[in-house]
mmCIF file of C-alpha atoms in Angstrom:
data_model
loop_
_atom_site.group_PDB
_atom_site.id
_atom_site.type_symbol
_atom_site.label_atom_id
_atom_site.label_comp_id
_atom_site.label_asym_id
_atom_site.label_seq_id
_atom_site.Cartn_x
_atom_site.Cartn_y
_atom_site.Cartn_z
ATOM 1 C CA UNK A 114 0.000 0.000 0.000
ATOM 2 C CA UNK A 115 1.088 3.634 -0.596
ATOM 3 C CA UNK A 116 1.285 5.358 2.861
ATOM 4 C CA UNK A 117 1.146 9.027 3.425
ATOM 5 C CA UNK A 118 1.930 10.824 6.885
ATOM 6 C CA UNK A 119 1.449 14.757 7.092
ATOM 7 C CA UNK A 120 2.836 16.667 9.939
ATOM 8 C CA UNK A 121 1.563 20.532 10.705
ATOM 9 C CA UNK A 122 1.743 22.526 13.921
ATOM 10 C CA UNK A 123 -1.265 23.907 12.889
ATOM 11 C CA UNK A 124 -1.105 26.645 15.986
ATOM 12 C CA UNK A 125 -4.823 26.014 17.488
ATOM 13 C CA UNK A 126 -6.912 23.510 15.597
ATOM 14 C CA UNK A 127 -10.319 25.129 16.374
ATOM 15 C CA UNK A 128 -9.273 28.781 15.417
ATOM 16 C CA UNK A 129 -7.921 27.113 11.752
ATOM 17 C CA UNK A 130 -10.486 24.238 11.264
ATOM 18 C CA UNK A 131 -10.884 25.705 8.315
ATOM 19 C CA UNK A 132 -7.639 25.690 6.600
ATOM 20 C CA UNK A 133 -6.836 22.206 7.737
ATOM 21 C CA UNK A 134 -10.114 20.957 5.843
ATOM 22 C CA UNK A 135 -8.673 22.029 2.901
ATOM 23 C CA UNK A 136 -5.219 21.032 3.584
ATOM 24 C CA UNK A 137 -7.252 17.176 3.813
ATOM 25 C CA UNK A 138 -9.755 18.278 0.640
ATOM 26 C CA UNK A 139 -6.657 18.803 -1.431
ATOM 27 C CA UNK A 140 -4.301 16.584 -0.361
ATOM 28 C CA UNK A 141 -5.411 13.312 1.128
ATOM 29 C CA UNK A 142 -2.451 12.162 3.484
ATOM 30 C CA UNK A 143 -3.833 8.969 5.381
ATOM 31 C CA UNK A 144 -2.305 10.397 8.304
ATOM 32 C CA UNK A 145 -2.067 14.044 9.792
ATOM 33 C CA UNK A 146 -0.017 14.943 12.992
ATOM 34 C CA UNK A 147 -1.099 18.094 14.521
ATOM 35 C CA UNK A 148 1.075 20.161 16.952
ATOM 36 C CA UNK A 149 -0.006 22.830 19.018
ATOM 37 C CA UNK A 150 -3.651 22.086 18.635
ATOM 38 C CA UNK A 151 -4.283 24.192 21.616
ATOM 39 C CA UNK A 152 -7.479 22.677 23.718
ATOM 40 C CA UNK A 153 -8.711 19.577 25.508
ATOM 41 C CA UNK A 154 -9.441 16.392 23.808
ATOM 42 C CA UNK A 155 -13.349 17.002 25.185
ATOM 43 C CA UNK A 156 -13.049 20.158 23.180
ATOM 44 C CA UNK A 157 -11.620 18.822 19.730
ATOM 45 C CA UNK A 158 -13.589 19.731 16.808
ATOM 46 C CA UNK A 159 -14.062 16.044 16.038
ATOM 47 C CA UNK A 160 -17.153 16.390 13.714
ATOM 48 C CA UNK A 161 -14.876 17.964 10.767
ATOM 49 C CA UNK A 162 -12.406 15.187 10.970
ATOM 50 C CA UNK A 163 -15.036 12.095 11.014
ATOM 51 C CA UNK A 164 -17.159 14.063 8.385
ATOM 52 C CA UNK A 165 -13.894 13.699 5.983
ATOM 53 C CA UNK A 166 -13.123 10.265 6.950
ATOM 54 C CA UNK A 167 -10.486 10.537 9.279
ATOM 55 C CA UNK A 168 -12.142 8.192 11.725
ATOM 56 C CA UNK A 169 -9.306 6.986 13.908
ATOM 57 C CA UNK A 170 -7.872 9.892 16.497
ATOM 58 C CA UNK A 171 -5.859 9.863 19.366
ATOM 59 C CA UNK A 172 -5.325 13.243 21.432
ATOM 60 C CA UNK A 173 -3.237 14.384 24.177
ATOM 61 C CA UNK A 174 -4.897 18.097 24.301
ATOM 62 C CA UNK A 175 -4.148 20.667 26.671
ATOM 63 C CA UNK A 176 -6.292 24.035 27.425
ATOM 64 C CA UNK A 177 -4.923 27.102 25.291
ATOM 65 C CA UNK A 178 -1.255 25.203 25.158
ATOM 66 C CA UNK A 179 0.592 22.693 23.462
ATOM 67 C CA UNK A 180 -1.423 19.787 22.704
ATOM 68 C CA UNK A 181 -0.841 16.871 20.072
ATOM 69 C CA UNK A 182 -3.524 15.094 17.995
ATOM 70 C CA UNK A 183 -2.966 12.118 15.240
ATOM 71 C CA UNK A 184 -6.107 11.702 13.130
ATOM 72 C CA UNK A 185 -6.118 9.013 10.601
ATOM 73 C CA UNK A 186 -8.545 7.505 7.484
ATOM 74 C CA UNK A 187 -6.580 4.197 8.905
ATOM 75 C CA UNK A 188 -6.948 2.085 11.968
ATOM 76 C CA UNK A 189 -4.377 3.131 15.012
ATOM 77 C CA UNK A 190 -4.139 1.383 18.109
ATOM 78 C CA UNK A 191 -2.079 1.971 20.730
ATOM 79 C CA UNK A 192 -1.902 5.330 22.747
ATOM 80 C CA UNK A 193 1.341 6.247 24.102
ATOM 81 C CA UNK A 194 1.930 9.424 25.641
ATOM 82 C CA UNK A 195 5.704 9.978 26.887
ATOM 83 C CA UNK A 196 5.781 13.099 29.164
ATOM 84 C CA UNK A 197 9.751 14.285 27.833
ATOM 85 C CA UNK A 198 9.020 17.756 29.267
ATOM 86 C CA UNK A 199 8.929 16.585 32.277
ATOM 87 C CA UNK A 200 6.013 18.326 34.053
ATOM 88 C CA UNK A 201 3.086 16.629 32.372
ATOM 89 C CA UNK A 202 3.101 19.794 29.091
ATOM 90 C CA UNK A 203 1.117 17.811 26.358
ATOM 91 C CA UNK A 204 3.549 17.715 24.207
ATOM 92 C CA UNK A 205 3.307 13.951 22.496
ATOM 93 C CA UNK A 206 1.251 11.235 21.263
ATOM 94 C CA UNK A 207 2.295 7.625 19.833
ATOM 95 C CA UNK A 208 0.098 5.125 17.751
ATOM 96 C CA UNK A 209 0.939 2.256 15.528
ATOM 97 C CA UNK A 210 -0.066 1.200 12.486
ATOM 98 C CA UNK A 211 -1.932 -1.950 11.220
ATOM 99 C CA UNK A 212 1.595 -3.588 9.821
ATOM 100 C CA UNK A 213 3.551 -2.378 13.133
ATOM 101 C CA UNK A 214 4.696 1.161 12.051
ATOM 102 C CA UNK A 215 5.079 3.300 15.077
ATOM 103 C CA UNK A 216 3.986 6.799 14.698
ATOM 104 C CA UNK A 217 5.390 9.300 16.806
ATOM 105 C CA UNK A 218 4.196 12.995 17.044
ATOM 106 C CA UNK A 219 5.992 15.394 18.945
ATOM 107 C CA UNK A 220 5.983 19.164 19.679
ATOM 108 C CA UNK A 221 9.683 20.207 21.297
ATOM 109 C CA UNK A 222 9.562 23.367 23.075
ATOM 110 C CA UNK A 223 10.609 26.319 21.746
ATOM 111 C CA UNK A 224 13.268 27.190 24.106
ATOM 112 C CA UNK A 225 12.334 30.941 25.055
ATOM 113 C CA UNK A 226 14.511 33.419 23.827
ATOM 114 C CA UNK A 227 17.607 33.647 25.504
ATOM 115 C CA UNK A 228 20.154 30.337 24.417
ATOM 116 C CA UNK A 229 21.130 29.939 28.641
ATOM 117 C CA UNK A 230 19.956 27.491 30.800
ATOM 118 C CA UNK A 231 21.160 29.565 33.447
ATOM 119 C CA UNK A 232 19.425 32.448 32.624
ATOM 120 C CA UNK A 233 16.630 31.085 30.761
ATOM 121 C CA UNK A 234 15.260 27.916 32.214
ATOM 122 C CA UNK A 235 13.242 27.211 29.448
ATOM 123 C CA UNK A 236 15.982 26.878 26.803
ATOM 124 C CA UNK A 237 17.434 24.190 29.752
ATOM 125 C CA UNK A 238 14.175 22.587 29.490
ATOM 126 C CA UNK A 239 14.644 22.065 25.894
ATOM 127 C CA UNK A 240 17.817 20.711 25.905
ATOM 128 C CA UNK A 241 16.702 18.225 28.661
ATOM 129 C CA UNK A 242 13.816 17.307 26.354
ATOM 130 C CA UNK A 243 16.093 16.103 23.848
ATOM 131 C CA UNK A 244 18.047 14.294 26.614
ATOM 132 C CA UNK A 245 14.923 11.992 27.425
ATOM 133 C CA UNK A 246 14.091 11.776 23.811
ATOM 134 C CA UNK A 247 17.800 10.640 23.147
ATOM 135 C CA UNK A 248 17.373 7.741 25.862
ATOM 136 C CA UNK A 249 14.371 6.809 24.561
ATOM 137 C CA UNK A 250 15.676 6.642 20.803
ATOM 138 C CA UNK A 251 18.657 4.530 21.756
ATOM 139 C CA UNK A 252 16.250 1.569 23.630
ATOM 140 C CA UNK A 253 14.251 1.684 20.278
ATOM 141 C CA UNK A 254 13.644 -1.535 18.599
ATOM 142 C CA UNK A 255 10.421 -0.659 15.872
ATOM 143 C CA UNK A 256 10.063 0.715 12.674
ATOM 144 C CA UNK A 257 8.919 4.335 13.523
ATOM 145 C CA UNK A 258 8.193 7.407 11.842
ATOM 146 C CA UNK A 259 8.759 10.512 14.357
ATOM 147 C CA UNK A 260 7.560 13.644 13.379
ATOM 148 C CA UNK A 261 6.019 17.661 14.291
ATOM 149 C CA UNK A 262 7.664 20.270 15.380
ATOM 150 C CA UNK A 263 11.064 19.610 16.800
ATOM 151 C CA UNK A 264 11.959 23.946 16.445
ATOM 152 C CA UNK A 265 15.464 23.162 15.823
ATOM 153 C CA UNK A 266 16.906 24.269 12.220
ATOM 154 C CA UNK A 267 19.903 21.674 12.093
ATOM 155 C CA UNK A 268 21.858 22.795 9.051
ATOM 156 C CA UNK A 269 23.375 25.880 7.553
ATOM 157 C CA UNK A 270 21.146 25.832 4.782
ATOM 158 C CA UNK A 271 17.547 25.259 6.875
ATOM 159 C CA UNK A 272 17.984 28.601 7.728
ATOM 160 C CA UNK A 273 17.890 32.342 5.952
ATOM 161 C CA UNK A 274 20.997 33.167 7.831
ATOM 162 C CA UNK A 275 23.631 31.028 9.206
ATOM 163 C CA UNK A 276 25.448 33.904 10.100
ATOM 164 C CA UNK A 277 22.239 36.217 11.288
ATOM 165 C CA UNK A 278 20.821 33.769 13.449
ATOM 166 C CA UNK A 279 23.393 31.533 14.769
ATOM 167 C CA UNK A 280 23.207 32.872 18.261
ATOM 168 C CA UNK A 281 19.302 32.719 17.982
ATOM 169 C CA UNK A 282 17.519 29.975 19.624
ATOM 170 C CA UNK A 283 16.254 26.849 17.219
ATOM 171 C CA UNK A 284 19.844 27.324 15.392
ATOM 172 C CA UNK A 285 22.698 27.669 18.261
ATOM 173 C CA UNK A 286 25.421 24.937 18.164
ATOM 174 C CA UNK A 287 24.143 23.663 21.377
ATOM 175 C CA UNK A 288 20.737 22.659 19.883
ATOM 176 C CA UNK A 289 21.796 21.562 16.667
ATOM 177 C CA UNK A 290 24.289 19.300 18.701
ATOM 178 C CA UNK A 291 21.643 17.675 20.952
ATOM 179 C CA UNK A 292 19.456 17.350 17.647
ATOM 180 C CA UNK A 293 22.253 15.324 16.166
ATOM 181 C CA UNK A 294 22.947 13.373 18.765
ATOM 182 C CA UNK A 295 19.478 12.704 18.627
ATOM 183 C CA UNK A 296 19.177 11.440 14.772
ATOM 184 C CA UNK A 297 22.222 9.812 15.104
ATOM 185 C CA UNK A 298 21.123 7.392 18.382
ATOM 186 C CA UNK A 299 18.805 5.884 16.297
ATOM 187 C CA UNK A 300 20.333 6.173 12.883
ATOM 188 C CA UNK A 301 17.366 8.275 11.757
ATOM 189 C CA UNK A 302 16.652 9.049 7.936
ATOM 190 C CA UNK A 303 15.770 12.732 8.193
ATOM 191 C CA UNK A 304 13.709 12.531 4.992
ATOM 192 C CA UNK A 305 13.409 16.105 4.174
ATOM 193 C CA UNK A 306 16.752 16.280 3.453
ATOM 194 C CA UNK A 307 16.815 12.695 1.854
ATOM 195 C CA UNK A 308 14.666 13.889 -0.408
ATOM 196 C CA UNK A 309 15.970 17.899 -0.913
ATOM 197 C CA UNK A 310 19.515 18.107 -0.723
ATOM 198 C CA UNK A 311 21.409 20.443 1.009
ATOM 199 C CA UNK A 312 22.044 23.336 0.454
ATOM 200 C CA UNK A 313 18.473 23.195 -1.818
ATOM 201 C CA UNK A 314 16.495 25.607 -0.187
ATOM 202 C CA UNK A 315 13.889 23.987 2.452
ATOM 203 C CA UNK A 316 11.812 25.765 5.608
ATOM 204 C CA UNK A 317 8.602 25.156 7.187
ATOM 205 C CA UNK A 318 8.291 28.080 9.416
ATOM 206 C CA UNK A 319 8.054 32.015 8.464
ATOM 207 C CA UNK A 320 7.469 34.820 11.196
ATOM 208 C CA UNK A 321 4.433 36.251 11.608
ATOM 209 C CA UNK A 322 5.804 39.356 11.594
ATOM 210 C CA UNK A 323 6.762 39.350 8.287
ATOM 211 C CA UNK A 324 4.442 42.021 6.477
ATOM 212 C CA UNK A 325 5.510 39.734 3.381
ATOM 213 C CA UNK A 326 6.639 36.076 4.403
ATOM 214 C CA UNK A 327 7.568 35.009 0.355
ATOM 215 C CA UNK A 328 9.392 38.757 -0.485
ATOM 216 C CA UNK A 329 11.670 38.536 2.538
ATOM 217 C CA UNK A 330 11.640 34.721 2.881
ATOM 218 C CA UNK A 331 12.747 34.429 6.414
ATOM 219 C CA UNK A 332 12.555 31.305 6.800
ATOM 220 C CA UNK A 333 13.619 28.417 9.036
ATOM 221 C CA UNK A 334 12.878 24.677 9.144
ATOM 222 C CA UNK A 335 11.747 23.922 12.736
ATOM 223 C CA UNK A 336 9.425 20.696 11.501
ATOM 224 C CA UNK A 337 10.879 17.436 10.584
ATOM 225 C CA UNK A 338 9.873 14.214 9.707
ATOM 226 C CA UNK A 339 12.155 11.348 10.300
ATOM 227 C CA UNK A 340 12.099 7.493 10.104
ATOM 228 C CA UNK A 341 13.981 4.165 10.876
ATOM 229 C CA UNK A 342 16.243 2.918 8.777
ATOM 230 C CA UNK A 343 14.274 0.251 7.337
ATOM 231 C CA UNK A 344 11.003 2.474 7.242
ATOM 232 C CA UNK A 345 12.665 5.169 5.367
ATOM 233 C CA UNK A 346 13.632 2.137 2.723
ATOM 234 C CA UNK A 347 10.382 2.615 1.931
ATOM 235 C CA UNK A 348 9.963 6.270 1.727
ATOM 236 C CA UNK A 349 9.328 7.563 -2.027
ATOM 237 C CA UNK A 350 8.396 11.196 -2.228
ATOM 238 C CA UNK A 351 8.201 14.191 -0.163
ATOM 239 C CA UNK A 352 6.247 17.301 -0.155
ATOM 240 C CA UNK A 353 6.329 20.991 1.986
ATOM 241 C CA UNK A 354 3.197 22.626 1.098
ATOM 242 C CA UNK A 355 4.327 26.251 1.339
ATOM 243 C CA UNK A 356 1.553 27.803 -0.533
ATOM 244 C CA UNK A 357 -0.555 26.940 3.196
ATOM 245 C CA UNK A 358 1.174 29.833 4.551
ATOM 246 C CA UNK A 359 -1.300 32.267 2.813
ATOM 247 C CA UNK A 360 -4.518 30.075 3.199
ATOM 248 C CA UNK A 361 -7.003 32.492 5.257
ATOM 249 C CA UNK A 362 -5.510 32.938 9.222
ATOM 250 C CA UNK A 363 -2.471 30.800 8.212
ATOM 251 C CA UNK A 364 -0.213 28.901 10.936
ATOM 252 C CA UNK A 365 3.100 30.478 11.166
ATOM 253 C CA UNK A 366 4.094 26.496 10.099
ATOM 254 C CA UNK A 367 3.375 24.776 6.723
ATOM 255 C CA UNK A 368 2.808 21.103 6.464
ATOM 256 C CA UNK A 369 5.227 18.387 5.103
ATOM 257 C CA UNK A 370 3.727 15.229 3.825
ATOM 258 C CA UNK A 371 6.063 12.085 3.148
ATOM 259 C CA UNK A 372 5.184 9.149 1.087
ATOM 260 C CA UNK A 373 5.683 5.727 1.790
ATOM 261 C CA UNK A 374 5.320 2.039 0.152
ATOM 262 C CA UNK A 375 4.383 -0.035 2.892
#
């Protein structure tokens, strides 16, 4: 079967129901990821989802923060939440697939703005994230796909300056260290850039305050989607749908949709 798994921190699910209809309307991935989806699972717009098939959903919500949901037009069971912030944030969900795919959703934190744990507990609380991730990854034994928001911008070239932003947090040397270390525990296939090359252009987030996100092109890629070895055998196509930046109140994120032959 031909598999497809979107990922979108879609930055409050209820507020931009209506852009993520379309996103499903015109594109058809058997599974979305949502990050940030911003309200309790008693509170998800389920209707909209069921209505367009996607049947199977498994939430970890959280009131006006955070939150992950995976809704799918294909069975899931399982329902894993593994609390890597540390302080029960809602920050991921786990399901598996039918043929024993694991599907992993995750929202990282975003770090706060100044790249010191001492001064800035919240960029320490990132970093620790990782950490548990890491130990996690290494003790890993399934085919998985892990994806959502991971707000780290690994390479040179996921960036629209190395050089501007290389003190800024989601692209310090610290963070794109721990991210490494990360993909490297578990010999991930980062499939973005199996699929686009460095240093071929490729970002998933733009700033809101960018009176005109496409003429300066600020861009960063903060979202990721990544797989086991042997699952990203299978992978054959990827996708960033950019042009969802401008759909009516637009997430400052864009979804990513890999393609596999499973």
């Amino acid at each position: 079967m031909t598999l497809r798994i979107a990922t979108w921190n879609i930055n409050s699910v209820r507020f931009r129901l209506d852009i993520v209809e379309r996103f499903l309307r015109d594109h058809a991935p058997d599974v979305l990821c949502l990050q940030e989806t911003k309200v309790v699972d008693d509170a998800f717009p389920h209707a909209m989802f069921e209505a367009m098939g996607y049947h199977h959903r498994i939430l970890n919500g959280q009131r006006m923060h955070h939150g992950v949901a995976t809704v799918s037009r294909i069975p899931l069971t399982e329902d894993r939440r593994f609390d890597w912030q540390d302080n029960g944030e809602a920050r991921h969900i786990g399901a598996r697939l039918a043929n024993g795919v694991l599907i992993e959703n995750v929202y990282i934190p975003a770090g706060g703005d100044v790249p010191d744990r001492t001064l800035n507990p919240k960029f320490g609380q990132k970093l620790d994230f990782l950490g548990r991730m890491l130990r996690w990854s290494e003790s890993l034994r399934d085919g998985t796909v892990i994806v959502g928001d991971f707000n780290v911008a690994p390479l040179e070239c996921d960036v629209w300056s190395h050089k501007a932003l290389i003190d800024v947090v989601s692209h310090t040397p610290v963070e794109v260290a721990a991210l490494a270390a990360l993909q490297a525990s578990h010999d991930w296939v980062d499939l973005g850039r199996h699929f686009i090359a460095p240093p071929e252009r490729l970002f998933t987030w733009w700033s809101y305050r960018a009176t005109d996100w496409r003429l300066s092109d600020r861009g960063r890629r903060l979202d990721h989607i990544w797989a086991s070895p042997e699952v990203a055998a299978a992978a054959t196509g990827f996708e960033v749908i950019e042009d969802a930046r401008d759909w009516g109140k637009p997430s400052d994120h864009v979804p990513q949709i890999a393609t596999f032959a499973l």
